[in-house]
Coordinates of C-alpha atoms and ligand atoms in Angstrom, one line a residue:
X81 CA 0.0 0.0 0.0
X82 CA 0.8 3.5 -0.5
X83 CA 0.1 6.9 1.1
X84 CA -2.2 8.5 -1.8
X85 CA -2.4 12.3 -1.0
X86 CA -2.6 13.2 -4.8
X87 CA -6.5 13.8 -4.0
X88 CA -5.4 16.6 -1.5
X89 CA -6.7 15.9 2.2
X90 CA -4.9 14.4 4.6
X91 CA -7.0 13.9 7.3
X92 CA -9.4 11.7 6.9
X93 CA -8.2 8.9 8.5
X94 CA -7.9 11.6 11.7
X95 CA -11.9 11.0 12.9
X96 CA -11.0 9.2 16.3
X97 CA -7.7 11.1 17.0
X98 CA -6.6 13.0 19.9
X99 CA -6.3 16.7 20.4
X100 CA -2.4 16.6 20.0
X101 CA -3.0 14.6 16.9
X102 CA -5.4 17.0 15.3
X103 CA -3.8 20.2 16.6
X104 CA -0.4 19.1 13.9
X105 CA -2.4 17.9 11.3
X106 CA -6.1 18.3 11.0
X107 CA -7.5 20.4 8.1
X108 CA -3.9 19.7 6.0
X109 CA -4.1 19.1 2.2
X110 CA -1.3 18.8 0.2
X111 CA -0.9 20.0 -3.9
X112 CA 1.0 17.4 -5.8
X113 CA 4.5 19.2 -5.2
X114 CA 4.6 16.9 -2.3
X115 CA 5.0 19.9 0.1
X116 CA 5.0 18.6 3.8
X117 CA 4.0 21.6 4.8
X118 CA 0.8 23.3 5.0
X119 CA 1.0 25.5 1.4
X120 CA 0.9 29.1 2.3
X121 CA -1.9 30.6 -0.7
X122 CA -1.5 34.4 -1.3
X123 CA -3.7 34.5 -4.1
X124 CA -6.7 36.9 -4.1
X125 CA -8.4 35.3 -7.0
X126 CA -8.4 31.9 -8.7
X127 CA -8.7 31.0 -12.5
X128 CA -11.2 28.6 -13.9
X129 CA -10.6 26.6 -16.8
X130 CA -13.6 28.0 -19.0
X131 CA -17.1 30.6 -18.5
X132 CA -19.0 27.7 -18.1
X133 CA -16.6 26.5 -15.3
X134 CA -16.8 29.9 -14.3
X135 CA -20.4 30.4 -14.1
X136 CA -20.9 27.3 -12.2
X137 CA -18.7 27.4 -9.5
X138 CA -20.2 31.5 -8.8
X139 CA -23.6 29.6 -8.7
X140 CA -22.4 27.8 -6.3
X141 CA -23.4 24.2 -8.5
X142 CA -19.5 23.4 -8.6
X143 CA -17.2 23.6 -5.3
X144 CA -14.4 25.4 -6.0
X145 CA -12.6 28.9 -5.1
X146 CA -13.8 32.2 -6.2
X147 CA -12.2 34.8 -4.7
X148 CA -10.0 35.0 -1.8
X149 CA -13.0 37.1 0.4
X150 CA -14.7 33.8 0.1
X151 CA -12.5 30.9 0.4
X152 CA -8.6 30.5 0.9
X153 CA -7.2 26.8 0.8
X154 CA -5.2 28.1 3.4
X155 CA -7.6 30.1 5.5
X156 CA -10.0 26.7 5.5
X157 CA -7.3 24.5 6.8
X158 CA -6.8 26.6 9.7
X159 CA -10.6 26.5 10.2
X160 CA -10.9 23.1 9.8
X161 CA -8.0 22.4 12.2
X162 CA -9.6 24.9 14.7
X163 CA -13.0 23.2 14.5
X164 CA -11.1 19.6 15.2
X165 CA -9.7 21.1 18.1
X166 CA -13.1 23.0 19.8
X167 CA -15.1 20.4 18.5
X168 CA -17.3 22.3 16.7
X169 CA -18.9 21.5 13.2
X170 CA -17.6 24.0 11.6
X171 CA -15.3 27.1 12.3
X172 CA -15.1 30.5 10.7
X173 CA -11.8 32.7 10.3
X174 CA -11.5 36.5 11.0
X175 CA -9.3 39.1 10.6
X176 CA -9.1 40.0 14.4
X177 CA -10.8 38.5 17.4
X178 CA -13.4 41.8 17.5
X179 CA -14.4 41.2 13.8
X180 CA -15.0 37.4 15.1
X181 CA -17.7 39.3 17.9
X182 CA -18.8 41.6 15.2
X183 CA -19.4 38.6 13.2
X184 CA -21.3 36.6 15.2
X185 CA -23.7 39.2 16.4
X186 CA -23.9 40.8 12.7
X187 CA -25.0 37.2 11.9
X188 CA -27.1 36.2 14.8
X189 CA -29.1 38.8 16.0
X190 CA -31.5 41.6 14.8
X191 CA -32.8 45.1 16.0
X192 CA -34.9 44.2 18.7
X193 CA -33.4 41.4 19.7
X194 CA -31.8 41.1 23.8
X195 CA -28.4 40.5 24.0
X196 CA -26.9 39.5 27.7
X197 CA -23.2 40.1 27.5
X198 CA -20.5 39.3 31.0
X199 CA -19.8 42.4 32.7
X200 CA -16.4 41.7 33.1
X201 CA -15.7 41.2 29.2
X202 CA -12.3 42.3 27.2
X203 CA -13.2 46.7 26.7
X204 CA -13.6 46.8 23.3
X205 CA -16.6 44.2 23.6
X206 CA -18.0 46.1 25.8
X207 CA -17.3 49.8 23.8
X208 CA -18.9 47.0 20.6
X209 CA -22.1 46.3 22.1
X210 CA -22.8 50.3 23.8
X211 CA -21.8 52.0 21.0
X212 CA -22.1 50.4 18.3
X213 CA -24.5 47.5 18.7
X214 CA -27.5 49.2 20.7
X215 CA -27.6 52.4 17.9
X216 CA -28.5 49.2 15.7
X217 CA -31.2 48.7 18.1
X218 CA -29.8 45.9 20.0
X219 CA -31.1 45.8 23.5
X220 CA -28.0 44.4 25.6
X221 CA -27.6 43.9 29.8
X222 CA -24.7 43.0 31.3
X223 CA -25.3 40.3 34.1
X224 CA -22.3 39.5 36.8
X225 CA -20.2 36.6 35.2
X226 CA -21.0 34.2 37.7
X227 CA -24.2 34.8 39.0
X228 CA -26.1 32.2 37.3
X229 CA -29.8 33.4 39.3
X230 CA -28.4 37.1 38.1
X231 CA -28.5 35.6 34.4
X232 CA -31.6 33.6 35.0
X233 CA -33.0 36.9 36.0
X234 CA -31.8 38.9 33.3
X235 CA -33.4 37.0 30.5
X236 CA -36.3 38.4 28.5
X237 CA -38.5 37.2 26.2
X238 CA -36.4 38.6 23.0
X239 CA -33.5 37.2 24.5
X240 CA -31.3 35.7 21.8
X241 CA -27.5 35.2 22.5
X242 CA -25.5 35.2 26.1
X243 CA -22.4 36.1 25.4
X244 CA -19.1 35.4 28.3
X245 CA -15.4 35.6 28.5
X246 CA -14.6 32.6 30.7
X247 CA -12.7 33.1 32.4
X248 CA -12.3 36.6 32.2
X249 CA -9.7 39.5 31.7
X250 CA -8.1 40.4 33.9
X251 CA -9.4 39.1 36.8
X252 CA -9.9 35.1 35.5
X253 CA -13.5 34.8 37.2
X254 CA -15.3 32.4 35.8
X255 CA -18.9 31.1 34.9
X256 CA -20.2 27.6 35.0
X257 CA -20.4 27.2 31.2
X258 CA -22.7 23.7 31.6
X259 CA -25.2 25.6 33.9
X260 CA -25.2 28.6 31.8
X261 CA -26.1 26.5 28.6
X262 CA -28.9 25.3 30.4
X263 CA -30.0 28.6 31.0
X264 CA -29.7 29.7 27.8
X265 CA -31.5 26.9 26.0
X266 CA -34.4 26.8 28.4
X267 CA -35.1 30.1 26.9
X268 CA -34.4 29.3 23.5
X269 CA -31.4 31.7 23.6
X270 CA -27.5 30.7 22.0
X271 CA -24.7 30.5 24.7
X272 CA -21.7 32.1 22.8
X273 CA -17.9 31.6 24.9
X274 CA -14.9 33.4 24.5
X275 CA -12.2 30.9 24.8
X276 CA -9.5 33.3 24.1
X277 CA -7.7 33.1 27.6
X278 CA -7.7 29.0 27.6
X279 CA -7.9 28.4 24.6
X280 CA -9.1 24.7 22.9
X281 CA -6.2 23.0 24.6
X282 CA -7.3 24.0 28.5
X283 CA -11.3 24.3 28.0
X284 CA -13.7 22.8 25.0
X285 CA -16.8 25.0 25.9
X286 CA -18.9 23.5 23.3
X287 CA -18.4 20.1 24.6
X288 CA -19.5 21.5 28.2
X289 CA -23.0 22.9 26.3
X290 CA -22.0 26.0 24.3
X291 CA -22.9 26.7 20.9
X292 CA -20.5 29.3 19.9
X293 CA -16.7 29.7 20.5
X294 CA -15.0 32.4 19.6
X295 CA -11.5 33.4 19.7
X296 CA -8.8 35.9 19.2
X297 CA -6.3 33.8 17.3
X298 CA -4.0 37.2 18.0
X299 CA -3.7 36.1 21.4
X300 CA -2.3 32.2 22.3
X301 CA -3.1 30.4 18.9
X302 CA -0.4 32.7 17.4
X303 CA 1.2 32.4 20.7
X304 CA 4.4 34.6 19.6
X305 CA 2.8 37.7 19.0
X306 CA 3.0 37.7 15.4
X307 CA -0.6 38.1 14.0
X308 CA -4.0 39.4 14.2
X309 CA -6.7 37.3 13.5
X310 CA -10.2 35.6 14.8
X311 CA -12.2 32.4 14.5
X312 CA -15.8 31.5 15.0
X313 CA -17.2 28.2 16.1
X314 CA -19.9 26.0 16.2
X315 CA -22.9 24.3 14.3
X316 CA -22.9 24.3 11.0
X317 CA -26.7 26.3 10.3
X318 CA -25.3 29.1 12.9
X319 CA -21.6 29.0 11.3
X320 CA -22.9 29.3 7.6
X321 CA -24.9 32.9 8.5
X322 CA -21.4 33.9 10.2
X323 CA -19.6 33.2 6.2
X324 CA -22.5 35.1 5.0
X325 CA -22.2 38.0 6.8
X326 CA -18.0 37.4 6.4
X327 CA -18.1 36.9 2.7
X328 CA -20.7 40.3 2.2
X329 CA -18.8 42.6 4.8
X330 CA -15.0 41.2 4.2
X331 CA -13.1 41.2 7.2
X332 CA -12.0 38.0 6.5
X333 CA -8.2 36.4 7.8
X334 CA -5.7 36.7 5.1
X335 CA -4.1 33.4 4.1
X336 CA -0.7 34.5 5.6
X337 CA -1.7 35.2 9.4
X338 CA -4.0 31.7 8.8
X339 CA -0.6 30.0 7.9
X340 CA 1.2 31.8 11.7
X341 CA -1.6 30.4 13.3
X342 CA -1.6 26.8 11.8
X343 CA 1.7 26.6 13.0
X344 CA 0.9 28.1 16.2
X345 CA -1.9 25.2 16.4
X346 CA 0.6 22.3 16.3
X347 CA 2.3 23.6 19.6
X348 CA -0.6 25.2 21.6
X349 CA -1.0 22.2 24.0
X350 CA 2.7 21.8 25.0
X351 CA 3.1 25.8 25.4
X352 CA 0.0 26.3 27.2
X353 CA 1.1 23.9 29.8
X354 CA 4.4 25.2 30.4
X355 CA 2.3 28.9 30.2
X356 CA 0.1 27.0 33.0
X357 CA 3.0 26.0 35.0
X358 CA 4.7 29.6 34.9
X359 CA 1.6 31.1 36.0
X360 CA 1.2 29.2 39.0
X361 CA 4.6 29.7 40.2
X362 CA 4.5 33.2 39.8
X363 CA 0.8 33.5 41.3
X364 CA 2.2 31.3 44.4
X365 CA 5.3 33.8 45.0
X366 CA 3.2 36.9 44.3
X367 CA 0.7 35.8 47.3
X368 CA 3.2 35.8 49.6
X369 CA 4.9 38.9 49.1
X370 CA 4.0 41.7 51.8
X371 CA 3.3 44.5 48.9
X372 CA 0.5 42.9 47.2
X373 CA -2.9 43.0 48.4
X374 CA -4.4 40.3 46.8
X375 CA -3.8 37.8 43.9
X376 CA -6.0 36.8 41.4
X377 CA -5.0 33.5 39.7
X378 CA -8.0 30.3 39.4
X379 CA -4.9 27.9 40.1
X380 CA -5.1 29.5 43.9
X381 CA -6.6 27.8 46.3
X382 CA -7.6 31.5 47.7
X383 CA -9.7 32.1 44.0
X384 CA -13.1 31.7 44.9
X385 CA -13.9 29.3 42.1
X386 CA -10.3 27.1 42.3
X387 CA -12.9 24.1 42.4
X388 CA -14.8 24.9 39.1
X389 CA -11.9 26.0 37.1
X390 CA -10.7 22.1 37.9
X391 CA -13.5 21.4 37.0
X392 CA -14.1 23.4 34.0
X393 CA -10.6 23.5 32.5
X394 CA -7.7 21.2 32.2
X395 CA -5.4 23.8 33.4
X396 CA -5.6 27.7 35.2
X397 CA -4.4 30.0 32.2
X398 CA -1.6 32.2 32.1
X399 CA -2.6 35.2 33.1
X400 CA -2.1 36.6 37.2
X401 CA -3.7 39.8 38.1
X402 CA -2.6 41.4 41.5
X403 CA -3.6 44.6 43.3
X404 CA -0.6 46.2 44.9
X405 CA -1.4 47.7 48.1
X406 CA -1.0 51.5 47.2
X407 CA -3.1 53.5 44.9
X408 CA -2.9 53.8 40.9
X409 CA 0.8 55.6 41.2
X410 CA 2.1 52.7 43.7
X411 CA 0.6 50.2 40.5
X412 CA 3.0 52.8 38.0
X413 CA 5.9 52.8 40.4
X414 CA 5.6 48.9 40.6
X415 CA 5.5 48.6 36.4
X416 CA 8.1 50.9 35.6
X417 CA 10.6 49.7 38.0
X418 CA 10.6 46.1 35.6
X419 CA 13.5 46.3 33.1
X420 CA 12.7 42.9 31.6
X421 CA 8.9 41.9 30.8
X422 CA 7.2 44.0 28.5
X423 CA 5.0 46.7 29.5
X424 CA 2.1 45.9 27.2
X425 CA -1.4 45.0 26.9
X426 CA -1.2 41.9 24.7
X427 CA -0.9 38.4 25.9
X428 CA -0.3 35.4 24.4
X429 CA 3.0 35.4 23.7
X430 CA 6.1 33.9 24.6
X431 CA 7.4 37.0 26.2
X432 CA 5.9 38.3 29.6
X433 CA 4.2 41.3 29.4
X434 CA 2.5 43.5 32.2
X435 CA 0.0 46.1 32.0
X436 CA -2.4 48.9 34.0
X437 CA -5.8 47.6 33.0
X438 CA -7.6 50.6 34.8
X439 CA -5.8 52.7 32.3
X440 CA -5.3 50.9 29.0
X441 CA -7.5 47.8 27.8
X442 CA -9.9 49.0 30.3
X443 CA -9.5 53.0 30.3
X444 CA -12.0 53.8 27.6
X445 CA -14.7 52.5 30.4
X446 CA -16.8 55.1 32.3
X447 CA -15.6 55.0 35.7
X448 CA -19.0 53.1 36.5
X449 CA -18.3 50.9 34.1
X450 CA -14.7 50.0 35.3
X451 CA -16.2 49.7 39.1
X452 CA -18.7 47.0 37.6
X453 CA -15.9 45.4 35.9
X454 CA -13.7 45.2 39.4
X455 CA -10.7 47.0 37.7
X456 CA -9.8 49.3 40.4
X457 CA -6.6 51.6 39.9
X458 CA -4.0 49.3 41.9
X459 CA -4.3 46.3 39.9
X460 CA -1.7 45.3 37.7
X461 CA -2.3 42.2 35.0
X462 CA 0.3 39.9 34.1
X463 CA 0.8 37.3 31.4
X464 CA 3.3 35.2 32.0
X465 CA 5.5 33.7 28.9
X466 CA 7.9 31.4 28.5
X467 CA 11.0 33.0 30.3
X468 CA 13.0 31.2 33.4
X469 CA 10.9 31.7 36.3
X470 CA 13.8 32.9 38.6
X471 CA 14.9 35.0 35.8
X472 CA 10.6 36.6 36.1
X473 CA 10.9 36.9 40.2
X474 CA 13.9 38.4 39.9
X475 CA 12.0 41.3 37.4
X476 CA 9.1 41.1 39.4
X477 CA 11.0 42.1 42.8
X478 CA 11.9 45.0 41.1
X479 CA 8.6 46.5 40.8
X480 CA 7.8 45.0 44.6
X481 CA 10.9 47.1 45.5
X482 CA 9.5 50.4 43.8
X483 CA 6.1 50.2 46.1
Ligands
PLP1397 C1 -7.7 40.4 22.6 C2 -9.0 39.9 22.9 C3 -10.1 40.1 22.1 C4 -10.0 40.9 20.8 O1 -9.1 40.3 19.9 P1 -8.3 41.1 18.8 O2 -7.6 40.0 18.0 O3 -7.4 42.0 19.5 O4 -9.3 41.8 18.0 C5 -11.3 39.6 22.4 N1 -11.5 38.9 23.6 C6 -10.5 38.7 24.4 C7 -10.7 37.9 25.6 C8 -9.2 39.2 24.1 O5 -8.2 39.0 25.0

């Protein structure tokens, strides 16, 4: 016998696989080059071989590509290797994790319709849905993450999507994702996750009850801090109005960020655990020093949901929020006194990075807003990388130093 991959897939011998399995090679097809691989497509258009050939594959009678807005052979292996790894029938690329939100709502919902969105939700979701969203007549409320009577309580008749960041930025609360479903369908309404902090490899939310997983791919699926890009997930009726909306409105992932994060894929499982194991260190040291307050990490026994997130996820994330004790100048001092890890707001990467939430991801909130949120002015976020732990202390008791 021999390996025939002149048809192009690869992986359809992959249906019982494991995660680590799917996460290198799900989704991969190969041209008859031979290329190991995953081909890299920059091409915005494709040719056909005649009008008729042409006219059939625009009506849709003949698969095929079109036009790089629709379809990308590169761009669909990364959503098919995505949508091995959450589970999900079918996945959807995006140029950024907000067009991925802007997607899915664009898609789902209607003026009139009641959106219930996490209070604690990444800023720009939040600026999304109050500034943009509710002009378009979208009612939307903003229920405590994990209140699950407070949610129950919220819902309305016109209810149509809960939407949650679990767990959440900064402050890695969390929400029973299996109880929320239940919520959620009892009122016929869509539970929508973002997985962006643990990503397919720590927590499958549509396997707990979900119907919607989105992502920012910019985050740990690049996991080097490379690219921009989003991905929807989920059944395949709610997935094909998401390529609707996509294919009309364009912001779609180009082929060569799709190619960052197929590679990114193939070691997600093995970085997030040593991302895991970082965490917890530094989250264990930070509690005990005398200038911080209080630690927020789920791999804590001090978190007040350590159980679920055992529960819930197969790890505790990366990121560990503290409050120093001191005001919003003490939380400066403590920032600027680092010399290594890098004062900035993205995570996800290899390289630590620290940030001022009160004033940066989460400074175009109202003050009232930012008090809901539980971002008060001492509290510092930070995503740990891949460094040398001692080498992240030893940076760290700088800023402890500077209190
Ligand atoms: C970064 C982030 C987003 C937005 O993703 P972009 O790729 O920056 O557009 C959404 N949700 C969460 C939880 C994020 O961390």
């Amino acid at each position: 016998m021999a390996q025939d991959w002149d048809a192009g897939r690869l992986d359809s011998d992959l249906e019982d696989a494991a995660f680590d399995t799917l996460a290198v090679r799900a989704g991969q097809r190969r041209t008859p080059e031979g290329e190991h691989g995953e081909g890299l497509f920059t091409t915005s258009s494709y040719v056909f071989r005649s009008a008729a050939d042409a006219a059939a594959r625009f009506a849709g009678e003949v698969p095929g590509n079109v036009y790089s807005r629709y379809t990308n052979p590169t761009v669909r292996t990364f959503e098919e290797r995505i949508a091995a790894l959450e589970g999900a029938e079918q996945a959807v690329a995006t140029s950024t994790g907000m067009s991925a939100i802007l997607s899915l709502v664009m898609s789902l919902c209607s003026a009139g319709d009641h959106v219930l969105v996490s209070r604690s939700v990444f800023g720009s979701t939040i600026s999304l849905f109050e500034k943009y969203f509710k002009r378009f007549g979208i009612e939307v409320d903003y229920p405590a993450l994990s209140d699950l009577k407070g949610w129950e309580a919220a819902c309305k008749p016109n209810t149509k999507l809960l939407f949650v960041e679990s767990p959440s930025n900064p402050l890695a609360e969390l929400v029973d994702i299996a109880a929320l479903a239940e919520i959620a369908h009892a009122r016929g309404a869509l539970l929508a996750v973002d997985n962006c902090f643990c990503t397919p490899a720590l927590q499958q939310p549509l396997k707990l009850g979900a119907d919607v997983v989105i992502h920012s791919a910019t985050k740990y699926i690049d996991g080097q801090g490379r690219s921009m890009g989003g991905v929807v997930a989920g059944r395949r009726a709610q997935m094909e109005a998401v390529v609707g909306f996509l294919r009309t409105a364009g912001p779609t992932l180009s082929p060569f960020n799709a190619w960052i994060f197929l590679k990114g894929l193939e070691t997600l499982r093995v970085r997030m655990q040593a991302h895991c194991a970082g965490a917890q260190q530094i989250a264990e040291w930070l509690e005990q020093q005398p200038g911080i307050e209080r630690v927020y990490y789920s791999g804590l026994p001090s978190h007040p949901q350590h159980e679920l997130a055992k529960r819930q996820q197969k790890g505790f994330g990366a990121v560990v929020s503290f409050e120093v004790k001191g005001d919003k100048a003490a939380a400066w001092r403590f920032i600027d006194a680092t010399r290594m890890i890098s004062i900035t707001t993205n995570l996800g990467d290899t390289k630590t990075t620290i940030a001022h939430p009160a004033t940066t991801s989460h400074g175009r909130l109202t003050p009232q807003e930012r008090e809901n949120a539980g971002i008060r002015d001492n509290l510092i976020r930070v995503a740990v990388g891949l460094e040398d732990i001692e080498d992240l202390k030893k940076d760290l008791a700088l800023g402890l130093a500077a209190l």
